[in-house]
Amino acid sequence: GTPTAKYSKDHFVIIDAIGVEQSQKTDSRPLEKAPGVSMKDVLTSVAMGNTSEDMLTTLANRLLRLDKQLSEKDKQKFVEQSGGLSITHIVKQLLHAYDPDVLDNLKNDVKEQMMGMQPIEIENTIEKKKQELIENAVAVFHNPDLRDFIIDIRKQYDQIIDVVNIDTITKEGWVNDHVESAYTAISDFKSWINQHKDEITALQIFYAQDYRNRSLTYKMIRDLYELLLVERPALRLNVLWDAFATEEDHDAEGKLIKRMPRTEKPKQELVLLVSLLRKAMGTDEWLTAYDKTVDRNFQEWVFKKQAGTLKFTEQQMQWLRMMKDYVASSFSIEKEDFDLSPFNAEGGLSKMWVLFGEDTDRIIEELNEALAA
């Protein structure tokens, strides 16, 4: 230690360590994700609704460092300002909001409690619980007095290194070309698809587009999503959607290309993945949310069916719409799915047989094929 040091060290810098240049050294879970953003801006960003993993882990890191510097008296003042919460308690909540182990336990608890429910309902509940973790973690920062206290107390412990040689901006702009980054992400995604196209059933179905004989299932897409997360964690679905959008916009520059307005990005991860797969593999010419594709295909199917003498009753249409909505989130429908909501509350497969009779199997088969087209 340094006897004359006024404050405790909050981090260390290793310079010219022997052998370090031979291999990359990284933290298992680095917390500082926004080193160039001030504490004030981080707090304001979180209070304004930026609850991304990068922002919350950065805030946790800043608070941990501050906690090491504060005197016991100042720590007690923090607790008073926060309504009884210590810095370490708040940091724990911030880190838990995106901790993989915490989220895995949350998912397992929800699946156990909702056994027998529709997969999309389970997914929505899991997402809701995740959001509650985040909201609980950041709730304390909606207090402007606490934010001001953190900023003021931080200033008291800041050590200014250089007040003479002020840095100046020599160049502004993107570190990497935005369009080039988009094309790189798309290329990586297509390469990963090509790598697994012969071994993963879901990709085989996409390539063959043989929806009459084989339907995509929720489990197929879920397994594919989890494999992508493991093998290509950098290929985040939101980033890929933006990359494809950038590609389309860039390719259309200066050209007379007419297209429908782009649909909103799907909020459900698996629906987003299917949308990206359809675009990457050429099923969709334009980037389109899969649930919107299902809506369009459903309208066309109903129109063709009723163009002749067949006319669906209002009750039959109600069931067909329920089936369409189910396929939009679960990718196909089978007889056993009628034991799940919303069908079970309306009479299940028995009611389907009452409404459609001997056409039941054909209706299910046709919908699976038509909606996935």
mmCIF file of C-alpha atoms in Angstrom, residues 39-325:
data_model
loop_
_atom_site.group_PDB
_atom_site.id
_atom_site.type_symbol
_atom_site.label_atom_id
_atom_site.label_comp_id
_atom_site.label_asym_id
_atom_site.label_seq_id
_atom_site.Cartn_x
_atom_site.Cartn_y
_atom_site.Cartn_z
ATOM 1 C CA MET A 39 -21.513 9.124 -14.240
ATOM 2 C CA LYS A 40 -24.094 11.901 -14.619
ATOM 3 C CA ASP A 41 -24.956 10.770 -18.131
ATOM 4 C CA VAL A 42 -25.155 7.121 -17.066
ATOM 5 C CA LEU A 43 -27.575 7.966 -14.242
ATOM 6 C CA THR A 44 -29.663 10.207 -16.504
ATOM 7 C CA SER A 45 -29.765 7.563 -19.225
ATOM 8 C CA VAL A 46 -31.000 4.890 -16.810
ATOM 9 C CA ALA A 47 -33.593 7.261 -15.333
ATOM 10 C CA MET A 48 -34.824 8.036 -18.864
ATOM 11 C CA GLY A 49 -35.386 4.361 -19.608
ATOM 12 C CA ASN A 50 -32.117 2.984 -20.998
ATOM 13 C CA THR A 51 -32.011 -0.307 -19.123
ATOM 14 C CA SER A 52 -29.776 -2.230 -21.510
ATOM 15 C CA GLU A 53 -27.311 -4.756 -20.128
ATOM 16 C CA ASP A 54 -24.374 -2.521 -21.043
ATOM 17 C CA MET A 55 -25.817 0.470 -19.192
ATOM 18 C CA LEU A 56 -26.809 -1.429 -16.034
ATOM 19 C CA THR A 57 -23.493 -3.261 -15.731
ATOM 20 C CA THR A 58 -21.646 0.010 -16.286
ATOM 21 C CA LEU A 59 -23.678 1.653 -13.519
ATOM 22 C CA ALA A 60 -23.026 -1.322 -11.231
ATOM 23 C CA ASN A 61 -19.302 -1.019 -11.901
ATOM 24 C CA ARG A 62 -19.273 2.715 -11.135
ATOM 25 C CA LEU A 63 -21.179 2.181 -7.879
ATOM 26 C CA LEU A 64 -18.851 -0.635 -6.807
ATOM 27 C CA ARG A 65 -15.851 1.606 -7.306
ATOM 28 C CA LEU A 66 -17.574 4.427 -5.447
ATOM 29 C CA ASP A 67 -18.402 2.101 -2.551
ATOM 30 C CA LYS A 68 -14.688 1.313 -2.136
ATOM 31 C CA GLN A 69 -13.909 5.028 -1.845
ATOM 32 C CA LEU A 70 -16.679 6.225 0.447
ATOM 33 C CA SER A 71 -16.211 6.646 4.169
ATOM 34 C CA GLU A 72 -18.637 4.879 6.495
ATOM 35 C CA LYS A 73 -20.308 8.223 7.165
ATOM 36 C CA ASP A 74 -20.897 8.819 3.450
ATOM 37 C CA LYS A 75 -22.137 5.251 2.980
ATOM 38 C CA GLN A 76 -24.748 5.910 5.659
ATOM 39 C CA LYS A 77 -25.787 9.114 3.871
ATOM 40 C CA PHE A 78 -26.245 7.065 0.695
ATOM 41 C CA VAL A 79 -28.536 4.630 2.518
ATOM 42 C CA GLU A 80 -30.633 7.548 3.794
ATOM 43 C CA GLN A 81 -30.931 9.038 0.304
ATOM 44 C CA SER A 82 -31.846 5.702 -1.298
ATOM 45 C CA GLY A 83 -34.629 4.871 1.121
ATOM 46 C CA GLY A 84 -32.724 2.269 3.112
ATOM 47 C CA LEU A 85 -30.773 0.508 0.358
ATOM 48 C CA SER A 86 -27.005 0.102 0.512
ATOM 49 C CA ILE A 87 -24.779 0.440 -2.537
ATOM 50 C CA THR A 88 -23.950 -3.274 -2.471
ATOM 51 C CA HIS A 89 -27.643 -4.188 -2.391
ATOM 52 C CA ILE A 90 -28.391 -1.951 -5.385
ATOM 53 C CA VAL A 91 -25.372 -3.315 -7.292
ATOM 54 C CA LYS A 92 -26.581 -6.858 -6.657
ATOM 55 C CA GLN A 93 -29.985 -6.026 -8.140
ATOM 56 C CA LEU A 94 -28.399 -4.377 -11.180
ATOM 57 C CA LEU A 95 -26.194 -7.395 -11.890
ATOM 58 C CA HIS A 96 -28.994 -9.900 -11.259
ATOM 59 C CA ALA A 97 -31.132 -8.226 -13.927
ATOM 60 C CA TYR A 98 -29.013 -9.863 -16.658
ATOM 61 C CA ASP A 99 -27.216 -12.627 -14.748
ATOM 62 C CA PRO A 100 -27.513 -15.884 -16.778
ATOM 63 C CA ASP A 101 -27.909 -18.078 -13.682
ATOM 64 C CA VAL A 102 -30.629 -15.857 -12.233
ATOM 65 C CA LEU A 103 -32.469 -15.797 -15.560
ATOM 66 C CA ASP A 104 -32.177 -19.591 -15.982
ATOM 67 C CA ASN A 105 -33.708 -20.123 -12.527
ATOM 68 C CA LEU A 106 -36.462 -17.649 -13.393
ATOM 69 C CA LYS A 107 -37.273 -19.489 -16.637
ATOM 70 C CA ASN A 108 -37.331 -22.882 -14.937
ATOM 71 C CA ASP A 109 -39.668 -21.615 -12.193
ATOM 72 C CA VAL A 110 -42.093 -20.132 -14.719
ATOM 73 C CA LYS A 111 -42.091 -23.279 -16.887
ATOM 74 C CA GLU A 112 -42.814 -25.421 -13.823
ATOM 75 C CA GLN A 113 -45.639 -23.144 -12.668
ATOM 76 C CA MET A 114 -47.202 -22.867 -16.147
ATOM 77 C CA MET A 115 -46.887 -26.476 -17.255
ATOM 78 C CA GLY A 116 -49.541 -27.240 -19.890
ATOM 79 C CA MET A 117 -49.938 -23.633 -20.973
ATOM 80 C CA GLN A 118 -49.350 -22.403 -24.525
ATOM 81 C CA PRO A 119 -45.610 -21.911 -25.259
ATOM 82 C CA ILE A 120 -46.080 -18.266 -26.236
ATOM 83 C CA GLU A 121 -47.839 -17.555 -22.933
ATOM 84 C CA ILE A 122 -44.922 -19.104 -21.060
ATOM 85 C CA GLU A 123 -42.456 -17.011 -23.092
ATOM 86 C CA ASN A 124 -44.458 -13.842 -22.473
ATOM 87 C CA THR A 125 -44.548 -14.525 -18.739
ATOM 88 C CA ILE A 126 -40.791 -15.143 -18.704
ATOM 89 C CA GLU A 127 -40.222 -11.849 -20.539
ATOM 90 C CA LYS A 128 -42.541 -10.078 -18.090
ATOM 91 C CA LYS A 129 -40.628 -11.501 -15.119
ATOM 92 C CA LYS A 130 -37.319 -10.448 -16.699
ATOM 93 C CA GLN A 131 -38.653 -6.932 -17.159
ATOM 94 C CA GLU A 132 -39.745 -6.863 -13.507
ATOM 95 C CA LEU A 133 -36.177 -7.724 -12.470
ATOM 96 C CA ILE A 134 -34.912 -4.788 -14.498
ATOM 97 C CA GLU A 135 -37.573 -2.364 -13.266
ATOM 98 C CA ASN A 136 -36.948 -3.301 -9.634
ATOM 99 C CA ALA A 137 -33.219 -2.803 -10.120
ATOM 100 C CA VAL A 138 -33.519 0.706 -11.568
ATOM 101 C CA ALA A 139 -36.517 1.975 -9.567
ATOM 102 C CA VAL A 140 -34.257 3.651 -6.993
ATOM 103 C CA PHE A 141 -32.656 5.826 -9.685
ATOM 104 C CA HIS A 142 -35.939 7.526 -10.510
ATOM 105 C CA ASN A 143 -35.275 9.570 -7.362
ATOM 106 C CA PRO A 144 -33.550 12.782 -8.600
ATOM 107 C CA ASP A 145 -32.241 13.555 -5.098
ATOM 108 C CA LEU A 146 -30.327 10.269 -5.035
ATOM 109 C CA ARG A 147 -28.888 10.909 -8.490
ATOM 110 C CA ASP A 148 -27.712 14.376 -7.439
ATOM 111 C CA PHE A 149 -26.212 12.945 -4.246
ATOM 112 C CA ILE A 150 -24.246 10.312 -6.192
ATOM 113 C CA ILE A 151 -22.911 12.927 -8.613
ATOM 114 C CA ASP A 152 -21.950 15.340 -5.826
ATOM 115 C CA ILE A 153 -20.291 12.722 -3.596
ATOM 116 C CA ARG A 154 -18.445 11.301 -6.607
ATOM 117 C CA LYS A 155 -16.934 14.729 -7.294
ATOM 118 C CA GLN A 156 -15.529 14.867 -3.765
ATOM 119 C CA TYR A 157 -13.560 11.678 -4.353
ATOM 120 C CA ASP A 158 -12.497 12.307 -7.943
ATOM 121 C CA GLN A 159 -8.778 12.752 -8.491
ATOM 122 C CA ILE A 160 -7.899 15.052 -11.390
ATOM 123 C CA ILE A 161 -4.878 13.764 -13.225
ATOM 124 C CA ASP A 162 -4.239 16.516 -15.768
ATOM 125 C CA VAL A 163 -5.687 20.025 -15.876
ATOM 126 C CA VAL A 164 -3.073 21.526 -18.198
ATOM 127 C CA ASN A 165 -2.908 19.378 -21.294
ATOM 128 C CA ILE A 166 -6.554 19.246 -22.311
ATOM 129 C CA ASP A 167 -7.445 16.649 -24.923
ATOM 130 C CA THR A 168 -8.776 17.925 -28.235
ATOM 131 C CA ILE A 169 -10.895 16.142 -30.805
ATOM 132 C CA THR A 170 -8.917 15.468 -33.969
ATOM 133 C CA LYS A 171 -11.503 13.408 -35.815
ATOM 134 C CA GLU A 172 -15.172 12.516 -35.449
ATOM 135 C CA GLY A 173 -17.083 9.679 -37.092
ATOM 136 C CA TRP A 174 -17.855 5.949 -36.972
ATOM 137 C CA VAL A 175 -15.047 3.683 -35.880
ATOM 138 C CA ASN A 176 -16.183 1.241 -38.558
ATOM 139 C CA ASP A 177 -18.283 1.917 -41.591
ATOM 140 C CA HIS A 178 -21.931 1.348 -40.676
ATOM 141 C CA VAL A 179 -22.886 -0.312 -43.956
ATOM 142 C CA GLU A 180 -19.811 -2.527 -43.962
ATOM 143 C CA SER A 181 -20.615 -3.684 -40.409
ATOM 144 C CA ALA A 182 -24.149 -4.554 -41.503
ATOM 145 C CA TYR A 183 -22.918 -6.634 -44.443
ATOM 146 C CA THR A 184 -20.416 -8.407 -42.174
ATOM 147 C CA ALA A 185 -23.117 -9.355 -39.659
ATOM 148 C CA ILE A 186 -25.368 -10.676 -42.439
ATOM 149 C CA SER A 187 -22.502 -12.662 -43.946
ATOM 150 C CA ASP A 188 -21.694 -14.230 -40.566
ATOM 151 C CA PHE A 189 -25.347 -15.153 -40.060
ATOM 152 C CA LYS A 190 -25.678 -16.744 -43.494
ATOM 153 C CA SER A 191 -22.404 -18.594 -42.977
ATOM 154 C CA TRP A 192 -23.697 -20.044 -39.687
ATOM 155 C CA ILE A 193 -26.926 -21.121 -41.399
ATOM 156 C CA ASN A 194 -24.990 -22.784 -44.215
ATOM 157 C CA GLN A 195 -22.777 -24.562 -41.689
ATOM 158 C CA HIS A 196 -25.783 -26.261 -40.068
ATOM 159 C CA LYS A 197 -28.255 -26.551 -42.964
ATOM 160 C CA ASP A 198 -27.770 -30.318 -43.387
ATOM 161 C CA GLU A 199 -27.941 -31.261 -39.706
ATOM 162 C CA ILE A 200 -30.718 -29.130 -38.199
ATOM 163 C CA THR A 201 -34.297 -30.055 -39.107
ATOM 164 C CA ALA A 202 -35.630 -26.498 -38.906
ATOM 165 C CA LEU A 203 -33.062 -25.290 -41.455
ATOM 166 C CA GLN A 204 -33.757 -28.268 -43.713
ATOM 167 C CA ILE A 205 -37.438 -27.307 -43.772
ATOM 168 C CA PHE A 206 -36.595 -23.689 -44.572
ATOM 169 C CA TYR A 207 -34.355 -24.745 -47.453
ATOM 170 C CA ALA A 208 -36.834 -27.259 -48.875
ATOM 171 C CA GLN A 209 -39.888 -25.042 -48.187
ATOM 172 C CA ASP A 210 -41.821 -28.298 -48.019
ATOM 173 C CA TYR A 211 -44.448 -27.221 -45.492
ATOM 174 C CA ARG A 212 -46.973 -29.775 -46.742
ATOM 175 C CA ASN A 213 -45.015 -32.772 -45.464
ATOM 176 C CA ARG A 214 -43.094 -31.180 -42.563
ATOM 177 C CA SER A 215 -44.039 -28.253 -40.350
ATOM 178 C CA LEU A 216 -41.818 -26.098 -38.217
ATOM 179 C CA THR A 217 -42.457 -26.507 -34.505
ATOM 180 C CA TYR A 218 -41.941 -24.197 -31.569
ATOM 181 C CA LYS A 219 -39.339 -26.593 -30.124
ATOM 182 C CA MET A 220 -37.368 -26.653 -33.401
ATOM 183 C CA ILE A 221 -37.087 -22.868 -33.440
ATOM 184 C CA ARG A 222 -36.332 -22.700 -29.725
ATOM 185 C CA ASP A 223 -33.503 -25.238 -30.079
ATOM 186 C CA LEU A 224 -32.143 -23.341 -33.093
ATOM 187 C CA TYR A 225 -32.230 -20.062 -31.158
ATOM 188 C CA GLU A 226 -30.370 -21.549 -28.190
ATOM 189 C CA LEU A 227 -27.704 -23.026 -30.491
ATOM 190 C CA LEU A 228 -27.211 -19.630 -32.151
ATOM 191 C CA LEU A 229 -26.778 -17.999 -28.737
ATOM 192 C CA VAL A 230 -24.113 -20.527 -27.782
ATOM 193 C CA GLU A 231 -22.180 -20.591 -31.058
ATOM 194 C CA ARG A 232 -22.601 -16.983 -32.208
ATOM 195 C CA PRO A 233 -23.331 -14.815 -29.134
ATOM 196 C CA ALA A 234 -22.256 -11.700 -31.045
ATOM 197 C CA LEU A 235 -25.043 -12.223 -33.614
ATOM 198 C CA ARG A 236 -27.824 -10.609 -31.629
ATOM 199 C CA LEU A 237 -31.190 -10.755 -33.366
ATOM 200 C CA ASN A 238 -31.950 -7.059 -32.916
ATOM 201 C CA VAL A 239 -28.609 -6.202 -34.502
ATOM 202 C CA LEU A 240 -29.271 -8.579 -37.399
ATOM 203 C CA TRP A 241 -32.675 -7.029 -38.074
ATOM 204 C CA ASP A 242 -31.056 -3.579 -38.223
ATOM 205 C CA ALA A 243 -28.292 -4.990 -40.446
ATOM 206 C CA PHE A 244 -30.783 -6.381 -42.983
ATOM 207 C CA ALA A 245 -32.691 -3.080 -42.884
ATOM 208 C CA THR A 246 -29.445 -1.203 -43.575
ATOM 209 C CA GLU A 247 -28.639 -3.564 -46.445
ATOM 210 C CA GLU A 248 -32.050 -3.012 -48.029
ATOM 211 C CA ASP A 249 -31.869 0.766 -47.654
ATOM 212 C CA HIS A 250 -28.317 0.915 -49.011
ATOM 213 C CA ASP A 251 -29.128 -1.299 -52.009
ATOM 214 C CA ALA A 252 -32.179 0.854 -52.798
ATOM 215 C CA GLU A 253 -30.242 4.142 -52.809
ATOM 216 C CA GLY A 254 -30.503 5.849 -56.181
ATOM 217 C CA LYS A 255 -32.751 3.103 -57.579
ATOM 218 C CA LEU A 256 -36.440 3.221 -58.440
ATOM 219 C CA ILE A 257 -37.441 0.404 -56.119
ATOM 220 C CA LYS A 258 -41.003 0.294 -54.852
ATOM 221 C CA ARG A 259 -41.843 -1.663 -51.754
ATOM 222 C CA MET A 260 -44.358 -1.711 -48.928
ATOM 223 C CA PRO A 261 -43.378 0.141 -45.759
ATOM 224 C CA ARG A 262 -41.187 -2.063 -43.560
ATOM 225 C CA THR A 263 -43.036 -3.758 -40.715
ATOM 226 C CA GLU A 264 -42.060 -3.164 -37.106
ATOM 227 C CA LYS A 265 -39.380 -5.370 -35.618
ATOM 228 C CA PRO A 266 -40.998 -8.374 -33.820
ATOM 229 C CA LYS A 267 -40.785 -8.147 -30.042
ATOM 230 C CA GLN A 268 -40.798 -11.912 -29.464
ATOM 231 C CA GLU A 269 -37.314 -13.372 -29.965
ATOM 232 C CA LEU A 270 -38.345 -16.585 -31.739
ATOM 233 C CA VAL A 271 -40.685 -14.737 -34.113
ATOM 234 C CA LEU A 272 -37.798 -12.361 -34.826
ATOM 235 C CA LEU A 273 -35.486 -15.316 -35.559
ATOM 236 C CA VAL A 274 -37.948 -16.848 -38.037
ATOM 237 C CA SER A 275 -38.332 -13.450 -39.730
ATOM 238 C CA LEU A 276 -34.543 -13.201 -40.127
ATOM 239 C CA LEU A 277 -34.245 -16.775 -41.398
ATOM 240 C CA ARG A 278 -36.902 -16.159 -44.062
ATOM 241 C CA LYS A 279 -35.039 -13.060 -45.223
ATOM 242 C CA ALA A 280 -31.569 -14.666 -45.119
ATOM 243 C CA MET A 281 -32.697 -17.769 -47.008
ATOM 244 C CA GLY A 282 -34.676 -15.907 -49.656
ATOM 245 C CA THR A 283 -38.197 -16.906 -48.589
ATOM 246 C CA ASP A 284 -39.049 -13.215 -48.100
ATOM 247 C CA GLU A 285 -37.762 -10.684 -50.616
ATOM 248 C CA TRP A 286 -38.135 -7.870 -48.096
ATOM 249 C CA LEU A 287 -37.472 -7.845 -44.366
ATOM 250 C CA THR A 288 -40.869 -8.622 -42.843
ATOM 251 C CA ALA A 289 -42.079 -9.588 -39.377
ATOM 252 C CA TYR A 290 -43.225 -13.224 -39.519
ATOM 253 C CA ASP A 291 -46.514 -12.571 -37.706
ATOM 254 C CA LYS A 292 -47.398 -9.984 -40.378
ATOM 255 C CA THR A 293 -46.566 -12.530 -43.076
ATOM 256 C CA VAL A 294 -48.930 -14.988 -41.393
ATOM 257 C CA ASP A 295 -51.675 -12.326 -41.309
ATOM 258 C CA ARG A 296 -51.278 -11.678 -45.049
ATOM 259 C CA ASN A 297 -51.180 -15.372 -45.939
ATOM 260 C CA PHE A 298 -54.281 -15.996 -43.827
ATOM 261 C CA GLN A 299 -56.242 -13.295 -45.640
ATOM 262 C CA GLU A 300 -55.259 -14.727 -49.001
ATOM 263 C CA TRP A 301 -56.151 -18.293 -47.925
ATOM 264 C CA VAL A 302 -59.592 -17.281 -46.624
ATOM 265 C CA PHE A 303 -60.285 -15.257 -49.769
ATOM 266 C CA LYS A 304 -59.452 -18.225 -52.018
ATOM 267 C CA LYS A 305 -61.486 -20.660 -49.906
ATOM 268 C CA GLN A 306 -64.568 -18.426 -50.001
ATOM 269 C CA ALA A 307 -64.235 -17.472 -53.669
ATOM 270 C CA GLY A 308 -66.430 -20.443 -54.546
ATOM 271 C CA THR A 309 -69.466 -21.921 -52.856
ATOM 272 C CA LEU A 310 -67.756 -22.448 -49.474
ATOM 273 C CA LYS A 311 -68.610 -19.787 -46.892
ATOM 274 C CA PHE A 312 -67.243 -19.952 -43.353
ATOM 275 C CA THR A 313 -69.629 -19.126 -40.527
ATOM 276 C CA GLU A 314 -68.703 -16.424 -38.020
ATOM 277 C CA GLN A 315 -67.955 -19.084 -35.388
ATOM 278 C CA GLN A 316 -65.752 -20.969 -37.830
ATOM 279 C CA MET A 317 -63.899 -17.729 -38.651
ATOM 280 C CA GLN A 318 -63.371 -17.090 -34.942
ATOM 281 C CA TRP A 319 -61.649 -20.483 -34.639
ATOM 282 C CA LEU A 320 -59.640 -19.986 -37.808
ATOM 283 C CA ARG A 321 -58.370 -16.646 -36.474
ATOM 284 C CA MET A 322 -57.378 -18.298 -33.185
ATOM 285 C CA MET A 323 -55.470 -20.933 -35.142
ATOM 286 C CA LYS A 324 -53.803 -18.210 -37.243
ATOM 287 C CA ASP A 325 -52.693 -16.317 -34.134
#
